[in-house]
PDB file of C-alpha atoms in Angstrom:
ATOM      1  CA  MET M  30     -14.120 -21.706 -11.968  1.00  0.00           C
ATOM      2  CA  ASN M  31     -17.335 -22.476 -10.110  1.00  0.00           C
ATOM      3  CA  PRO M  32     -18.081 -19.357  -7.947  1.00  0.00           C
ATOM      4  CA  PHE M  33     -19.385 -21.505  -5.072  1.00  0.00           C
ATOM      5  CA  LEU M  34     -16.167 -23.552  -4.966  1.00  0.00           C
ATOM      6  CA  PHE M  35     -14.112 -20.366  -5.212  1.00  0.00           C
ATOM      7  CA  ILE M  36     -15.837 -18.801  -2.199  1.00  0.00           C
ATOM      8  CA  CYS M  37     -15.578 -22.051  -0.236  1.00  0.00           C
ATOM      9  CA  PHE M  38     -11.843 -22.084  -0.890  1.00  0.00           C
ATOM     10  CA  PHE M  39     -11.579 -18.547   0.456  1.00  0.00           C
ATOM     11  CA  LEU M  40     -13.489 -19.464   3.604  1.00  0.00           C
ATOM     12  CA  SER M  41     -11.281 -22.449   4.306  1.00  0.00           C
ATOM     13  CA  PHE M  42      -7.972 -20.652   3.718  1.00  0.00           C
ATOM     14  CA  SER M  43      -7.886 -17.110   5.018  1.00  0.00           C
ATOM     15  CA  LEU M  44      -5.997 -14.822   7.344  1.00  0.00           C
ATOM     16  CA  SER M  45      -7.425 -12.831  10.212  1.00  0.00           C
ATOM     17  CA  ALA M  46      -7.727  -9.134   9.429  1.00  0.00           C
ATOM     18  CA  GLU M  47      -6.638  -7.521  12.680  1.00  0.00           C
ATOM     19  CA  MET M  48      -5.702  -3.895  13.210  1.00  0.00           C
ATOM     20  CA  VAL M  49      -2.595  -3.032  15.206  1.00  0.00           C
ATOM     21  CA  LYS M  50      -2.551  -0.053  17.566  1.00  0.00           C
ATOM     22  CA  ILE M  51       0.295   2.237  16.577  1.00  0.00           C
ATOM     23  CA  PRO M  52       1.762   4.290  19.439  1.00  0.00           C
ATOM     24  CA  ALA M  53       2.110   8.045  19.077  1.00  0.00           C
ATOM     25  CA  GLY M  54       5.565   9.250  18.163  1.00  0.00           C
ATOM     26  CA  ASN M  55       7.675  11.610  16.110  1.00  0.00           C
ATOM     27  CA  TRP M  56       8.518  11.213  12.451  1.00  0.00           C
ATOM     28  CA  ARG M  57      11.080  13.132  10.417  1.00  0.00           C
ATOM     29  CA  PRO M  58       9.863  13.442   6.820  1.00  0.00           C
ATOM     30  CA  PHE M  59      12.243  12.582   4.029  1.00  0.00           C
ATOM     31  CA  LEU M  60      11.137  15.661   2.092  1.00  0.00           C
ATOM     32  CA  LYS M  61      10.282  19.042   3.583  1.00  0.00           C
ATOM     33  CA  GLU M  62       6.582  19.278   4.403  1.00  0.00           C
ATOM     34  CA  THR M  63       4.703  22.440   3.382  1.00  0.00           C
ATOM     35  CA  ASN M  64       4.073  23.708   6.912  1.00  0.00           C
ATOM     36  CA  PHE M  65       7.327  22.527   8.500  1.00  0.00           C
ATOM     37  CA  LYS M  66      10.973  23.535   8.351  1.00  0.00           C
ATOM     38  CA  LEU M  67      13.589  21.296   6.748  1.00  0.00           C
ATOM     39  CA  GLY M  68      14.677  18.675   9.286  1.00  0.00           C
ATOM     40  CA  GLU M  69      11.767  19.344  11.648  1.00  0.00           C
ATOM     41  CA  THR M  70       9.945  16.339  13.097  1.00  0.00           C
ATOM     42  CA  ILE M  71       6.188  15.793  12.885  1.00  0.00           C
ATOM     43  CA  LYS M  72       4.137  14.446  15.767  1.00  0.00           C
ATOM     44  CA  VAL M  73       2.076  11.413  14.717  1.00  0.00           C
ATOM     45  CA  LYS M  74      -0.937  10.649  16.882  1.00  0.00           C
ATOM     46  CA  SER M  75      -1.762   7.101  17.906  1.00  0.00           C
ATOM     47  CA  PHE M  76      -3.933   5.276  15.367  1.00  0.00           C
ATOM     48  CA  TYR M  77      -4.721   1.783  14.092  1.00  0.00           C
ATOM     49  CA  LEU M  78      -3.315   0.176  10.953  1.00  0.00           C
ATOM     50  CA  ASP M  79      -4.196  -3.077   9.204  1.00  0.00           C
ATOM     51  CA  GLU M  80      -1.780  -5.836  10.126  1.00  0.00           C
ATOM     52  CA  TYR M  81      -1.552  -6.992   6.482  1.00  0.00           C
ATOM     53  CA  PRO M  82      -2.064  -5.380   3.073  1.00  0.00           C
ATOM     54  CA  VAL M  83      -5.543  -5.952   1.659  1.00  0.00           C
ATOM     55  CA  THR M  84      -5.567  -9.354  -0.029  1.00  0.00           C
ATOM     56  CA  GLN M  85      -7.250 -10.521  -3.205  1.00  0.00           C
ATOM     57  CA  LYS M  86      -9.688 -12.475  -1.050  1.00  0.00           C
ATOM     58  CA  ASP M  87     -10.568  -9.303   0.891  1.00  0.00           C
ATOM     59  CA  TYR M  88     -11.063  -7.299  -2.270  1.00  0.00           C
ATOM     60  CA  PHE M  89     -13.178  -9.990  -3.921  1.00  0.00           C
ATOM     61  CA  GLU M  90     -15.587  -9.770  -0.973  1.00  0.00           C
ATOM     62  CA  PHE M  91     -15.716  -5.985  -1.433  1.00  0.00           C
ATOM     63  CA  ILE M  92     -16.628  -6.091  -5.111  1.00  0.00           C
ATOM     64  CA  GLU M  93     -19.208  -8.824  -4.515  1.00  0.00           C
ATOM     65  CA  ALA M  94     -20.945  -6.391  -2.157  1.00  0.00           C
ATOM     66  CA  ASN M  95     -20.259  -3.315  -4.327  1.00  0.00           C
ATOM     67  CA  LEU M  96     -20.914  -4.312  -7.910  1.00  0.00           C
ATOM     68  CA  GLN M  97     -19.924  -0.906  -9.296  1.00  0.00           C
ATOM     69  CA  TRP M  98     -16.311  -1.821  -8.504  1.00  0.00           C
ATOM     70  CA  LYS M  99     -16.330  -5.105 -10.417  1.00  0.00           C
ATOM     71  CA  LYS M 100     -13.828  -5.530 -13.201  1.00  0.00           C
ATOM     72  CA  GLY M 101     -15.210  -4.057 -16.427  1.00  0.00           C
ATOM     73  CA  LYS M 102     -17.774  -1.849 -14.673  1.00  0.00           C
ATOM     74  CA  VAL M 103     -15.598   0.933 -13.229  1.00  0.00           C
ATOM     75  CA  SER M 104     -15.592   4.333 -14.938  1.00  0.00           C
ATOM     76  CA  SER M 105     -12.280   5.396 -16.475  1.00  0.00           C
ATOM     77  CA  LEU M 106     -12.521   8.454 -14.211  1.00  0.00           C
ATOM     78  CA  PHE M 107     -11.874   6.187 -11.235  1.00  0.00           C
ATOM     79  CA  ALA M 108      -9.574   3.474 -12.598  1.00  0.00           C
ATOM     80  CA  ASP M 109      -7.580   3.051 -15.785  1.00  0.00           C
ATOM     81  CA  GLY M 110      -7.771   0.084 -18.152  1.00  0.00           C
ATOM     82  CA  GLY M 111      -5.353  -1.959 -16.048  1.00  0.00           C
ATOM     83  CA  TYR M 112      -7.800  -2.274 -13.135  1.00  0.00           C
ATOM     84  CA  LEU M 113      -7.556  -5.798 -11.646  1.00  0.00           C
ATOM     85  CA  GLY M 114      -5.410  -6.655 -14.647  1.00  0.00           C
ATOM     86  CA  ASP M 115      -4.079  -9.888 -13.170  1.00  0.00           C
ATOM     87  CA  TRP M 116      -7.590 -11.319 -12.714  1.00  0.00           C
ATOM     88  CA  LYS M 117      -8.203 -13.394 -15.821  1.00  0.00           C
ATOM     89  CA  GLY M 118     -11.949 -13.445 -15.207  1.00  0.00           C
ATOM     90  CA  LYS M 119     -14.255 -11.720 -12.757  1.00  0.00           C
ATOM     91  CA  SER M 120     -12.422 -13.177  -9.747  1.00  0.00           C
ATOM     92  CA  PRO M 121      -8.770 -13.674  -8.750  1.00  0.00           C
ATOM     93  CA  ASP M 122      -6.791 -16.870  -9.207  1.00  0.00           C
ATOM     94  CA  SER M 123      -7.441 -19.236  -6.283  1.00  0.00           C
ATOM     95  CA  ARG M 124      -3.667 -19.659  -5.853  1.00  0.00           C
ATOM     96  CA  THR M 125      -3.294 -15.998  -4.895  1.00  0.00           C
ATOM     97  CA  ALA M 126      -6.239 -15.605  -2.500  1.00  0.00           C
ATOM     98  CA  ASN M 127      -3.964 -14.374   0.288  1.00  0.00           C
ATOM     99  CA  SER M 128      -1.636 -12.378  -1.942  1.00  0.00           C
ATOM    100  CA  PRO M 129      -1.937  -8.580  -1.847  1.00  0.00           C
ATOM    101  CA  VAL M 130      -4.494  -7.171  -4.247  1.00  0.00           C
ATOM    102  CA  THR M 131      -2.819  -4.923  -6.842  1.00  0.00           C
ATOM    103  CA  TYR M 132      -3.898  -3.156 -10.036  1.00  0.00           C
ATOM    104  CA  VAL M 133      -6.201  -1.012  -7.884  1.00  0.00           C
ATOM    105  CA  SER M 134      -6.591   2.761  -8.101  1.00  0.00           C
ATOM    106  CA  TRP M 135      -6.614   5.294  -5.277  1.00  0.00           C
ATOM    107  CA  PHE M 136     -10.365   5.695  -5.775  1.00  0.00           C
ATOM    108  CA  SER M 137     -11.050   1.973  -5.467  1.00  0.00           C
ATOM    109  CA  ALA M 138      -8.718   1.612  -2.469  1.00  0.00           C
ATOM    110  CA  ASN M 139     -10.390   4.560  -0.770  1.00  0.00           C
ATOM    111  CA  ALA M 140     -13.845   3.093  -1.476  1.00  0.00           C
ATOM    112  CA  TYR M 141     -12.789  -0.248   0.007  1.00  0.00           C
ATOM    113  CA  CYS M 142     -11.526   1.367   3.218  1.00  0.00           C
ATOM    114  CA  GLN M 143     -14.705   3.430   3.565  1.00  0.00           C
ATOM    115  CA  TRP M 144     -16.779   0.263   3.081  1.00  0.00           C
ATOM    116  CA  LYS M 145     -14.872  -1.229   6.017  1.00  0.00           C
ATOM    117  CA  GLY M 146     -15.500   1.879   8.120  1.00  0.00           C
ATOM    118  CA  LYS M 147     -11.835   2.786   7.831  1.00  0.00           C
ATOM    119  CA  ARG M 148      -9.680   5.135   5.754  1.00  0.00           C
ATOM    120  CA  LEU M 149      -6.434   5.139   3.825  1.00  0.00           C
ATOM    121  CA  PRO M 150      -3.435   6.010   6.025  1.00  0.00           C
ATOM    122  CA  LEU M 151      -1.829   9.411   5.717  1.00  0.00           C
ATOM    123  CA  GLU M 152       1.628   9.456   4.212  1.00  0.00           C
ATOM    124  CA  SER M 153       3.062  10.566   7.573  1.00  0.00           C
ATOM    125  CA  GLU M 154       1.332   7.640   9.327  1.00  0.00           C
ATOM    126  CA  TRP M 155       2.459   5.066   6.758  1.00  0.00           C
ATOM    127  CA  GLU M 156       6.051   6.310   6.701  1.00  0.00           C
ATOM    128  CA  TYR M 157       6.221   6.542  10.503  1.00  0.00           C
ATOM    129  CA  VAL M 158       5.214   2.889  10.864  1.00  0.00           C
ATOM    130  CA  ALA M 159       7.492   1.853   7.999  1.00  0.00           C
ATOM    131  CA  SER M 160      10.465   3.431   9.779  1.00  0.00           C
ATOM    132  CA  PHE M 161      10.454   0.668  12.412  1.00  0.00           C
ATOM    133  CA  PRO M 162      12.787  -2.186  11.393  1.00  0.00           C
ATOM    134  CA  PRO M 163      12.098  -5.892  12.017  1.00  0.00           C
ATOM    135  CA  PRO M 164      12.885  -7.322  15.461  1.00  0.00           C
ATOM    136  CA  GLY M 165      16.628  -7.738  15.903  1.00  0.00           C
ATOM    137  CA  LYS M 166      17.407  -5.546  12.885  1.00  0.00           C
ATOM    138  CA  ASN M 167      18.458  -1.911  12.569  1.00  0.00           C
ATOM    139  CA  LYS M 168      17.523   0.702   9.974  1.00  0.00           C
ATOM    140  CA  LYS M 169      20.540  -0.092   7.790  1.00  0.00           C
ATOM    141  CA  ASP M 170      19.426  -3.735   7.676  1.00  0.00           C
ATOM    142  CA  MET M 171      15.950  -2.589   6.742  1.00  0.00           C
ATOM    143  CA  GLU M 172      17.223  -0.340   3.962  1.00  0.00           C
ATOM    144  CA  SER M 173      19.198  -3.278   2.550  1.00  0.00           C
ATOM    145  CA  ILE M 174      16.002  -5.347   2.438  1.00  0.00           C
ATOM    146  CA  ILE M 175      14.148  -2.539   0.655  1.00  0.00           C
ATOM    147  CA  LEU M 176      16.893  -1.874  -1.885  1.00  0.00           C
ATOM    148  CA  GLY M 177      17.219  -5.599  -2.520  1.00  0.00           C
ATOM    149  CA  TRP M 178      13.521  -5.703  -3.400  1.00  0.00           C
ATOM    150  CA  TYR M 179      13.872  -2.698  -5.716  1.00  0.00           C
ATOM    151  CA  GLY M 180      16.603  -4.484  -7.647  1.00  0.00           C
ATOM    152  CA  GLU M 181      15.309  -8.057  -7.737  1.00  0.00           C
ATOM    153  CA  GLN M 182      13.310  -9.641 -10.530  1.00  0.00           C
ATOM    154  CA  LYS M 183       9.667  -9.564  -9.497  1.00  0.00           C
ATOM    155  CA  PRO M 184       7.657 -12.811  -9.435  1.00  0.00           C
ATOM    156  CA  GLU M 185       4.780 -13.438 -11.820  1.00  0.00           C
ATOM    157  CA  PHE M 186       2.528 -14.206  -8.845  1.00  0.00           C
ATOM    158  CA  LEU M 187       2.921 -12.346  -5.570  1.00  0.00           C
ATOM    159  CA  PRO M 188       3.390 -14.543  -2.491  1.00  0.00           C
ATOM    160  CA  SER M 189       0.906 -14.649   0.371  1.00  0.00           C
ATOM    161  CA  VAL M 190       1.124 -11.802   2.865  1.00  0.00           C
ATOM    162  CA  GLY M 191       3.117 -12.360   6.034  1.00  0.00           C
ATOM    163  CA  LYS M 192       6.628 -12.282   4.574  1.00  0.00           C
ATOM    164  CA  TYR M 193       8.100  -9.223   6.357  1.00  0.00           C
ATOM    165  CA  LYS M 194       7.218  -8.055   9.890  1.00  0.00           C
ATOM    166  CA  ASN M 195       8.425  -4.951  11.717  1.00  0.00           C
ATOM    167  CA  ARG M 196       8.753  -4.278  15.443  1.00  0.00           C
ATOM    168  CA  LEU M 197       5.207  -2.956  15.697  1.00  0.00           C
ATOM    169  CA  GLY M 198       3.729  -6.170  14.282  1.00  0.00           C
ATOM    170  CA  ILE M 199       2.893  -4.728  10.850  1.00  0.00           C
ATOM    171  CA  TYR M 200       3.540  -7.019   7.887  1.00  0.00           C
ATOM    172  CA  ASP M 201       4.824  -6.407   4.371  1.00  0.00           C
ATOM    173  CA  GLN M 202       5.280  -2.654   4.213  1.00  0.00           C
ATOM    174  CA  HIS M 203       8.588  -3.444   2.523  1.00  0.00           C
ATOM    175  CA  GLY M 204       9.700  -6.116   0.102  1.00  0.00           C
ATOM    176  CA  MET M 205       6.421  -6.967  -1.607  1.00  0.00           C
ATOM    177  CA  ILE M 206       4.387  -4.058  -3.056  1.00  0.00           C
ATOM    178  CA  TRP M 207       4.020  -0.288  -3.146  1.00  0.00           C
ATOM    179  CA  GLU M 208       1.010   1.013  -1.218  1.00  0.00           C
ATOM    180  CA  TRP M 209      -1.469   3.838  -1.712  1.00  0.00           C
ATOM    181  CA  VAL M 210      -1.722   6.509   0.999  1.00  0.00           C
ATOM    182  CA  PHE M 211      -4.485   9.081   1.321  1.00  0.00           C
ATOM    183  CA  ASP M 212      -2.325  12.087   0.445  1.00  0.00           C
ATOM    184  CA  PHE M 213      -0.130  10.316  -2.110  1.00  0.00           C
ATOM    185  CA  ASN M 214       0.297  13.488  -4.202  1.00  0.00           C
ATOM    186  CA  ASN M 215       1.781  15.477  -1.319  1.00  0.00           C
ATOM    187  CA  THR M 216       5.302  15.492  -2.790  1.00  0.00           C
ATOM    188  CA  SER M 217       7.003  17.812  -5.241  1.00  0.00           C
ATOM    189  CA  VAL M 218       8.785  15.284  -7.464  1.00  0.00           C
ATOM    190  CA  THR M 219       6.999  14.700 -10.762  1.00  0.00           C
ATOM    191  CA  GLY M 220       6.702  11.969 -13.379  1.00  0.00           C
ATOM    192  CA  ASP M 221       4.717   8.818 -14.145  1.00  0.00           C
ATOM    193  CA  SER M 222       5.544   6.053 -11.692  1.00  0.00           C
ATOM    194  CA  ARG M 223       4.063   3.080 -13.504  1.00  0.00           C
ATOM    195  CA  GLN M 224       7.103   2.463 -15.688  1.00  0.00           C
ATOM    196  CA  ASP M 225      10.668   2.063 -14.445  1.00  0.00           C
ATOM    197  CA  SER M 226      12.040   4.555 -16.978  1.00  0.00           C
ATOM    198  CA  ASP M 227       9.550   7.176 -15.834  1.00  0.00           C
ATOM    199  CA  LEU M 228      10.264   6.392 -12.199  1.00  0.00           C
ATOM    200  CA  GLU M 229      13.977   6.964 -12.785  1.00  0.00           C
ATOM    201  CA  SER M 230      13.208  10.353 -14.329  1.00  0.00           C
ATOM    202  CA  SER M 231      10.920  11.313 -11.462  1.00  0.00           C
ATOM    203  CA  LEU M 232      13.663  10.597  -8.942  1.00  0.00           C
ATOM    204  CA  PHE M 233      16.317  12.806 -10.427  1.00  0.00           C
ATOM    205  CA  CYS M 234      14.356  15.638 -12.027  1.00  0.00           C
ATOM    206  CA  GLY M 235      12.366  18.471 -10.465  1.00  0.00           C
ATOM    207  CA  GLY M 236      12.723  20.270  -7.162  1.00  0.00           C
ATOM    208  CA  GLY M 237      12.180  17.328  -4.825  1.00  0.00           C
ATOM    209  CA  SER M 238      15.869  16.625  -4.319  1.00  0.00           C
ATOM    210  CA  LEU M 239      16.461  20.163  -3.087  1.00  0.00           C
ATOM    211  CA  LYS M 240      14.061  19.580  -0.200  1.00  0.00           C
ATOM    212  CA  ALA M 241      15.399  16.230   1.004  1.00  0.00           C
ATOM    213  CA  ASN M 242      16.172  15.796   4.704  1.00  0.00           C
ATOM    214  CA  ASP M 243      18.458  12.794   4.182  1.00  0.00           C
ATOM    215  CA  PHE M 244      20.239  12.434   0.850  1.00  0.00           C
ATOM    216  CA  SER M 245      21.591   8.998   1.857  1.00  0.00           C
ATOM    217  CA  ASN M 246      18.111   7.509   2.293  1.00  0.00           C
ATOM    218  CA  TYR M 247      17.690   6.214  -1.244  1.00  0.00           C
ATOM    219  CA  ALA M 248      14.946   3.782  -0.178  1.00  0.00           C
ATOM    220  CA  SER M 249      12.719   6.673   0.907  1.00  0.00           C
ATOM    221  CA  TYR M 250      13.627   8.626  -2.208  1.00  0.00           C
ATOM    222  CA  MET M 251      12.294   5.770  -4.319  1.00  0.00           C
ATOM    223  CA  ARG M 252       8.963   5.712  -2.449  1.00  0.00           C
ATOM    224  CA  TYR M 253       8.503   9.475  -2.658  1.00  0.00           C
ATOM    225  CA  GLY M 254       9.426   9.503  -6.325  1.00  0.00           C
ATOM    226  CA  TYR M 255       6.998   6.681  -7.037  1.00  0.00           C
ATOM    227  CA  ARG M 256       4.088   8.348  -5.232  1.00  0.00           C
ATOM    228  CA  ALA M 257       4.737  11.728  -6.814  1.00  0.00           C
ATOM    229  CA  GLY M 258       4.182  10.326 -10.312  1.00  0.00           C
ATOM    230  CA  LEU M 259       0.831   8.723  -9.502  1.00  0.00           C
ATOM    231  CA  LYS M 260      -2.654   9.901 -10.426  1.00  0.00           C
ATOM    232  CA  GLY M 261      -5.727   8.756  -8.548  1.00  0.00           C
ATOM    233  CA  TRP M 262      -7.002   6.589 -11.405  1.00  0.00           C
ATOM    234  CA  TYR M 263      -3.673   4.825 -12.050  1.00  0.00           C
ATOM    235  CA  THR M 264      -3.269   1.112 -11.401  1.00  0.00           C
ATOM    236  CA  ALA M 265      -0.041  -0.906 -11.423  1.00  0.00           C
ATOM    237  CA  LYS M 266       1.120  -4.497 -11.061  1.00  0.00           C
ATOM    238  CA  TYR M 267       2.810  -3.984  -7.691  1.00  0.00           C
ATOM    239  CA  LEU M 268       0.611  -1.220  -6.261  1.00  0.00           C
ATOM    240  CA  GLY M 269      -1.790  -2.187  -3.460  1.00  0.00           C
ATOM    241  CA  PHE M 270      -2.951  -0.746  -0.140  1.00  0.00           C
ATOM    242  CA  ARG M 271      -4.014  -1.267   3.460  1.00  0.00           C
ATOM    243  CA  CYS M 272      -6.427   0.673   5.674  1.00  0.00           C
ATOM    244  CA  ALA M 273      -6.100   2.743   8.824  1.00  0.00           C
ATOM    245  CA  SER M 274      -8.512   4.017  11.452  1.00  0.00           C
ATOM    246  CA  ASN M 275      -8.604   6.255  14.500  1.00  0.00           C
ATOM    247  CA  VAL M 276     -10.334   3.439  16.412  1.00  0.00           C
ATOM    248  CA  ASN M 277      -9.967  -0.330  16.362  1.00  0.00           C
ATOM    249  CA  ILE M 278     -12.408  -1.844  13.859  1.00  0.00           C
ATOM    250  CA  LYS M 279     -12.831  -5.587  13.806  1.00  0.00           C
ATOM    251  CA  ASP M 280     -14.129  -7.311  10.697  1.00  0.00           C
ATOM    252  CA  ASN M 281     -17.378  -9.157  11.168  1.00  0.00           C
ATOM    253  CA  PRO M 282     -17.005 -12.945  10.847  1.00  0.00           C
ATOM    254  CA  ILE M 283     -18.134 -14.248   7.474  1.00  0.00           C
TER     255      ILE M 283
END
């Protein structure tokens, strides 16, 4: 595809990349945190979080400005061989410009957020925001949505972002992809989360289940089990990210 036409397409069909201010509040971790008692809540300070997951369009702009992160140029120390695996060439398919970018490692996601002057969200921040259900829904409704996504057949091409919105105005934390957090390896469950069989093992083996605050919250158990099996250089088909910040950072117009 002609690179000029590809970039023009991106410019003509894109989403705003706003950050949403997240109010301070309390969050009760699913698993016992190292410095907290079982069942104790954690205070989460106010911060800003990207409204949408990072899209393929967003990430393409990043690698155009940071050539060391182009497909085929990244060291195996920072991303495995699956990096940007759904990009047939050096750029994504034009049909998925506003779909979440996946097949990215923790290192590449962290580099992207730093390039934007932001950071990856902490697990406590991400989970706190994710605990808010959509408008007019309760937490049981939200859990049904999450578990439905876990069990459904995944599409070959991810849809554009903007499918699921919670009460805080944050889109697509559930029902589309898994997301990297800064301290993804902060849990005690072990395994390799890139394959379903390994994920199943990671959920039911090890000491993580003995430290659970809510044994009925299977949706959270799945997320914690998935994160616990990751390594920083791993990439996966449905693993993406979004950025956070302590201050509101607006993207410069292109």
